[in-house]
Amino acid sequence: MTDALGWRRKFGVIAPSTNTIVEPDFYRMGVPGVTSHFSRIHIRDQNMDGDEGMQRLLEQIRAEIGAACERVLTCEPDYMVMGMSAETFWGGVAGNKEFVRQIHDITGLRVATGAEACERALKLYGARRIGVVTPYQPIGDENVVRFFGELGFEVDRIIGLKCPTAVSIAHVTEDELRSALRELAAGEVDALVQCGTNLSMVGLADEAERWLGLPVIAINAATWWMALRDNGIEDKVHGAGSLLREH
C-alpha cells in the first residue's frame, strides 16, 4: 500500500521551531505524489546576536534533533530532509559527514543537507569561485567558508547579515538581499550561494539569475532538488531557479 498523497515519496523534514520560510518554500516547490512532513526542533532561546548567541542556538538544535527525528519517523517517511543549514556546514566537510551519519543512525534513512546540496549544485555548474550571503554571525560565516574551501571552492566574498534572532532572519527584505547579490556579483565569481533556510530567497534567486547572468543557488531550492533527484524524481519546477528548472 502507498500513501494516498505521498504515493511517490514521503519526506521527513527537520526544521527549527522558529523557521517560517522553509516549510512554505518546500510546499511551493511541490510536485505530484511527493509530500513533506515537518518535525520542529524546539528553540527556547532564539537570540543569536553575536557568536555566542549563535553557538547557543546550535547547542539547542543538537540537544533536540534526535527527538525531532524520532517524532517524524512515526509517519514512516522514505527519506530525510534537513530544513536547517548552519549545522550542516559546521565543522567543514567532516562535520557535514558526521551530521549525516548521526541522522542516518537515528532514522535509517538517506539524508539531504543544505551543505551537500550546494556542493552538488556548484559542481554541476562547474563553479570554482563563489560569492555567499548568509543570515549568520561571523562564526557561522567562518564555518561556511571552511566547508567550501575544503571542497576546493574559493569564496571571493561572504556577506553575513548578522540577524539578531532566529525569527528575524525571515524579516530580511528582498531589497536587502538584492543589494547583497549585486555586491557579490561585482567580484570575479562563477556562482552565488545563499545559506540559511529561514532566509526567503527562492523566488528572488530565480529572478537574479536573469539579471546577473550567473547561477544563484538558494539553499532551500538546492536542498529540495537534492531530495527529489536522490529519489529518482526528475520533475522540473519553475520559479525556483535554473537548478530545479533545467537539471
Coordinates of C-alpha atoms in Angstrom, one line a residue:
M1 CA 0.0 0.0 0.0
T2 CA 1.2 3.5 -0.7
D3 CA 0.2 6.8 0.8
A4 CA -2.8 8.4 -0.8
L5 CA -1.0 11.8 -1.3
G6 CA 2.7 10.8 -1.0
W7 CA 2.4 7.9 -3.4
R8 CA 5.9 8.6 -4.8
R9 CA 7.8 9.6 -1.7
K10 CA 7.2 10.9 1.8
F11 CA 9.9 13.2 3.1
G12 CA 10.5 13.7 6.8
V13 CA 11.7 17.3 7.3
I14 CA 13.5 18.6 10.4
A15 CA 13.3 22.4 11.0
P16 CA 13.8 24.8 13.9
S17 CA 10.5 25.9 15.6
T18 CA 11.5 29.5 14.7
N19 CA 11.7 28.9 11.0
T20 CA 8.7 30.3 9.0
I21 CA 10.3 30.1 5.4
V22 CA 11.5 26.6 4.7
E23 CA 8.1 24.9 5.1
P24 CA 6.2 27.2 2.6
D25 CA 9.2 27.1 0.3
F26 CA 9.1 23.3 0.1
Y27 CA 5.3 23.4 -0.5
R28 CA 5.6 25.9 -3.3
M29 CA 8.2 23.7 -5.0
G30 CA 6.0 20.6 -4.6
V31 CA 5.5 18.0 -7.3
P32 CA 2.6 15.5 -7.6
G33 CA 2.9 12.4 -5.3
V34 CA 5.6 13.9 -3.0
T35 CA 4.8 15.1 0.4
S36 CA 6.8 16.9 3.2
H37 CA 6.2 16.2 6.8
F38 CA 7.7 18.6 9.3
S39 CA 9.1 17.9 12.7
R40 CA 10.1 21.0 14.7
I41 CA 13.2 21.4 16.9
H42 CA 12.1 23.4 19.9
I43 CA 14.2 26.6 20.1
R44 CA 13.7 28.0 23.6
D45 CA 16.2 30.9 23.3
Q46 CA 16.2 32.4 19.8
N47 CA 18.7 35.1 20.5
M48 CA 21.6 34.8 18.0
D49 CA 23.1 38.2 18.5
G50 CA 26.9 37.7 18.3
D51 CA 29.0 34.5 18.0
E52 CA 28.0 33.3 21.5
G53 CA 24.3 33.6 20.7
M54 CA 24.7 31.6 17.5
Q55 CA 26.6 28.9 19.4
R56 CA 23.8 28.7 21.9
L57 CA 21.3 28.3 19.1
L58 CA 23.2 25.4 17.7
E59 CA 23.6 23.8 21.1
Q60 CA 19.8 23.8 21.3
I61 CA 19.5 22.2 17.9
R62 CA 22.0 19.5 18.8
A63 CA 20.1 18.7 22.0
E64 CA 16.7 18.4 20.4
I65 CA 17.4 17.0 16.9
G66 CA 17.2 13.3 18.0
A67 CA 13.7 13.7 19.4
A68 CA 12.6 15.6 16.3
C69 CA 13.8 12.8 14.1
E70 CA 12.0 10.2 16.3
R71 CA 8.8 12.1 16.1
V72 CA 8.7 12.4 12.3
L73 CA 9.6 8.7 11.9
T74 CA 6.1 7.8 13.2
C75 CA 4.7 8.9 9.8
E76 CA 7.0 6.4 8.1
P77 CA 8.9 8.7 5.7
D78 CA 11.1 7.4 2.9
Y79 CA 13.8 10.0 3.1
M80 CA 15.0 12.7 5.5
V81 CA 15.5 16.4 4.5
M82 CA 17.2 18.9 6.7
G83 CA 15.2 22.2 6.8
M84 CA 18.1 24.0 8.5
S85 CA 21.5 24.7 7.2
A86 CA 24.0 26.2 9.7
E87 CA 24.6 22.9 11.4
T88 CA 25.3 21.2 8.1
F89 CA 28.2 23.5 7.4
W90 CA 29.6 23.4 10.9
G91 CA 33.0 21.7 11.2
G92 CA 33.6 21.7 7.5
V93 CA 33.3 18.7 5.3
A94 CA 33.9 16.2 8.1
G95 CA 31.3 18.0 10.2
N96 CA 28.7 17.6 7.5
K97 CA 29.5 13.9 7.1
E98 CA 29.3 13.3 10.8
F99 CA 25.9 15.1 10.9
V100 CA 24.6 12.9 8.0
R101 CA 25.8 9.8 9.8
Q102 CA 24.1 10.9 13.0
I103 CA 20.7 11.4 11.3
H104 CA 21.1 8.1 9.4
D105 CA 21.9 6.3 12.6
I106 CA 18.7 7.6 14.2
T107 CA 16.4 7.2 11.2
G108 CA 18.0 4.5 9.0
L109 CA 17.2 6.8 6.0
R110 CA 19.2 8.8 3.5
V111 CA 19.5 12.5 4.2
A112 CA 19.6 15.7 2.2
T113 CA 21.5 18.6 3.7
G114 CA 21.9 22.1 2.5
A115 CA 25.7 21.9 2.6
E116 CA 25.9 18.8 0.4
A117 CA 23.1 20.2 -1.9
C118 CA 25.1 23.3 -2.5
E119 CA 28.3 21.3 -3.2
R120 CA 26.5 19.2 -5.8
A121 CA 24.9 22.2 -7.5
L122 CA 28.2 24.1 -7.7
K123 CA 29.9 21.1 -9.2
L124 CA 27.1 20.7 -11.7
Y125 CA 27.6 24.4 -12.8
G126 CA 31.3 24.0 -12.9
A127 CA 31.8 26.8 -10.5
R128 CA 35.1 27.4 -8.7
R129 CA 34.9 30.9 -7.3
I130 CA 31.8 31.9 -5.5
G131 CA 30.1 34.7 -3.5
V132 CA 28.0 33.8 -0.5
V133 CA 25.2 35.6 1.5
T134 CA 24.1 34.3 4.9
P135 CA 22.0 35.5 7.9
Y136 CA 24.7 34.3 10.2
Q137 CA 27.1 35.8 12.7
P138 CA 30.9 35.8 11.9
I139 CA 31.4 32.3 13.5
G140 CA 28.7 30.9 11.1
D141 CA 30.3 32.5 8.1
E142 CA 33.7 31.1 9.1
N143 CA 32.3 27.6 9.0
V144 CA 30.6 28.2 5.6
V145 CA 33.9 29.4 4.2
R146 CA 35.7 26.4 5.7
F147 CA 33.3 24.0 4.2
F148 CA 33.5 25.3 0.7
G149 CA 37.3 25.8 1.0
E150 CA 37.9 22.2 1.9
L151 CA 36.0 21.2 -1.2
G152 CA 38.2 23.4 -3.4
F153 CA 35.9 26.3 -3.9
E154 CA 37.2 29.8 -3.4
V155 CA 34.9 32.2 -1.6
D156 CA 35.6 35.6 -3.2
R157 CA 33.4 37.3 -0.6
I158 CA 30.8 36.4 2.0
I159 CA 28.2 38.8 3.3
G160 CA 26.9 37.8 6.7
L161 CA 23.7 39.8 7.6
K162 CA 24.2 39.1 11.4
C163 CA 20.5 38.7 12.1
P164 CA 19.9 39.2 15.8
T165 CA 17.3 36.4 16.4
A166 CA 16.3 33.2 14.6
V167 CA 12.9 34.6 13.7
S168 CA 14.3 37.9 12.4
I169 CA 16.1 36.0 9.6
A170 CA 12.7 35.8 7.9
H171 CA 12.3 39.6 8.1
V172 CA 15.2 40.3 5.7
T173 CA 13.7 42.1 2.7
E174 CA 14.2 41.5 -1.0
D175 CA 15.8 44.9 -1.3
E176 CA 18.5 43.9 1.3
L177 CA 19.1 40.6 -0.5
R178 CA 19.1 42.2 -3.9
S179 CA 21.8 44.6 -2.8
A180 CA 23.9 41.8 -1.3
L181 CA 23.6 39.8 -4.5
R182 CA 24.7 42.7 -6.6
E183 CA 27.7 43.3 -4.3
L184 CA 28.7 39.7 -4.6
A185 CA 28.3 39.6 -8.3
A186 CA 30.7 42.5 -8.7
G187 CA 33.5 40.2 -7.9
E188 CA 35.1 37.6 -10.2
V189 CA 32.6 34.8 -9.4
D190 CA 31.2 31.8 -11.2
A191 CA 28.1 31.5 -9.0
L192 CA 26.4 32.9 -5.9
V193 CA 25.1 30.9 -2.9
Q194 CA 22.6 31.8 -0.3
C195 CA 22.7 30.0 3.1
G196 CA 20.1 30.0 5.9
T197 CA 16.8 28.2 5.3
N198 CA 14.8 30.9 7.1
L199 CA 16.1 33.5 4.6
S200 CA 13.5 33.9 1.8
M201 CA 15.3 33.8 -1.5
V202 CA 13.9 31.1 -3.7
G203 CA 11.9 33.4 -5.9
L204 CA 14.5 36.2 -5.9
A205 CA 17.3 33.7 -6.9
D206 CA 15.2 32.7 -9.9
E207 CA 14.9 36.4 -11.0
A208 CA 18.5 37.3 -10.1
E209 CA 19.9 34.6 -12.4
R210 CA 18.4 36.5 -15.3
W211 CA 19.7 40.0 -14.4
L212 CA 23.1 38.8 -13.1
G213 CA 23.8 36.1 -15.7
L214 CA 25.1 33.8 -13.0
P215 CA 23.8 30.7 -11.2
V216 CA 22.2 31.8 -8.0
I217 CA 21.8 28.9 -5.6
A218 CA 19.1 29.4 -3.0
I219 CA 19.7 26.8 -0.3
N220 CA 16.0 25.7 0.0
A221 CA 15.8 25.2 -3.7
A222 CA 19.1 23.2 -3.7
T223 CA 18.0 21.0 -0.8
W224 CA 14.7 20.3 -2.4
W225 CA 16.4 19.5 -5.7
M226 CA 18.8 17.1 -4.0
A227 CA 15.9 15.3 -2.2
L228 CA 13.9 14.9 -5.4
R229 CA 16.8 13.7 -7.6
D230 CA 18.1 11.3 -4.9
N231 CA 14.8 9.6 -5.1
G232 CA 14.7 9.4 -8.9
I233 CA 12.1 12.2 -9.2
E234 CA 13.0 14.2 -12.3
D235 CA 10.1 16.6 -12.4
K236 CA 11.0 20.2 -13.3
V237 CA 9.9 23.0 -11.1
H238 CA 9.6 26.6 -12.4
G239 CA 10.1 29.8 -10.5
A240 CA 12.7 28.4 -8.2
G241 CA 15.9 28.8 -10.2
S242 CA 17.7 27.0 -13.1
L243 CA 18.7 24.1 -10.9
L244 CA 15.2 22.8 -10.5
R245 CA 14.0 24.0 -13.9
E246 CA 16.9 22.6 -16.0
H247 CA 18.7 19.8 -14.0

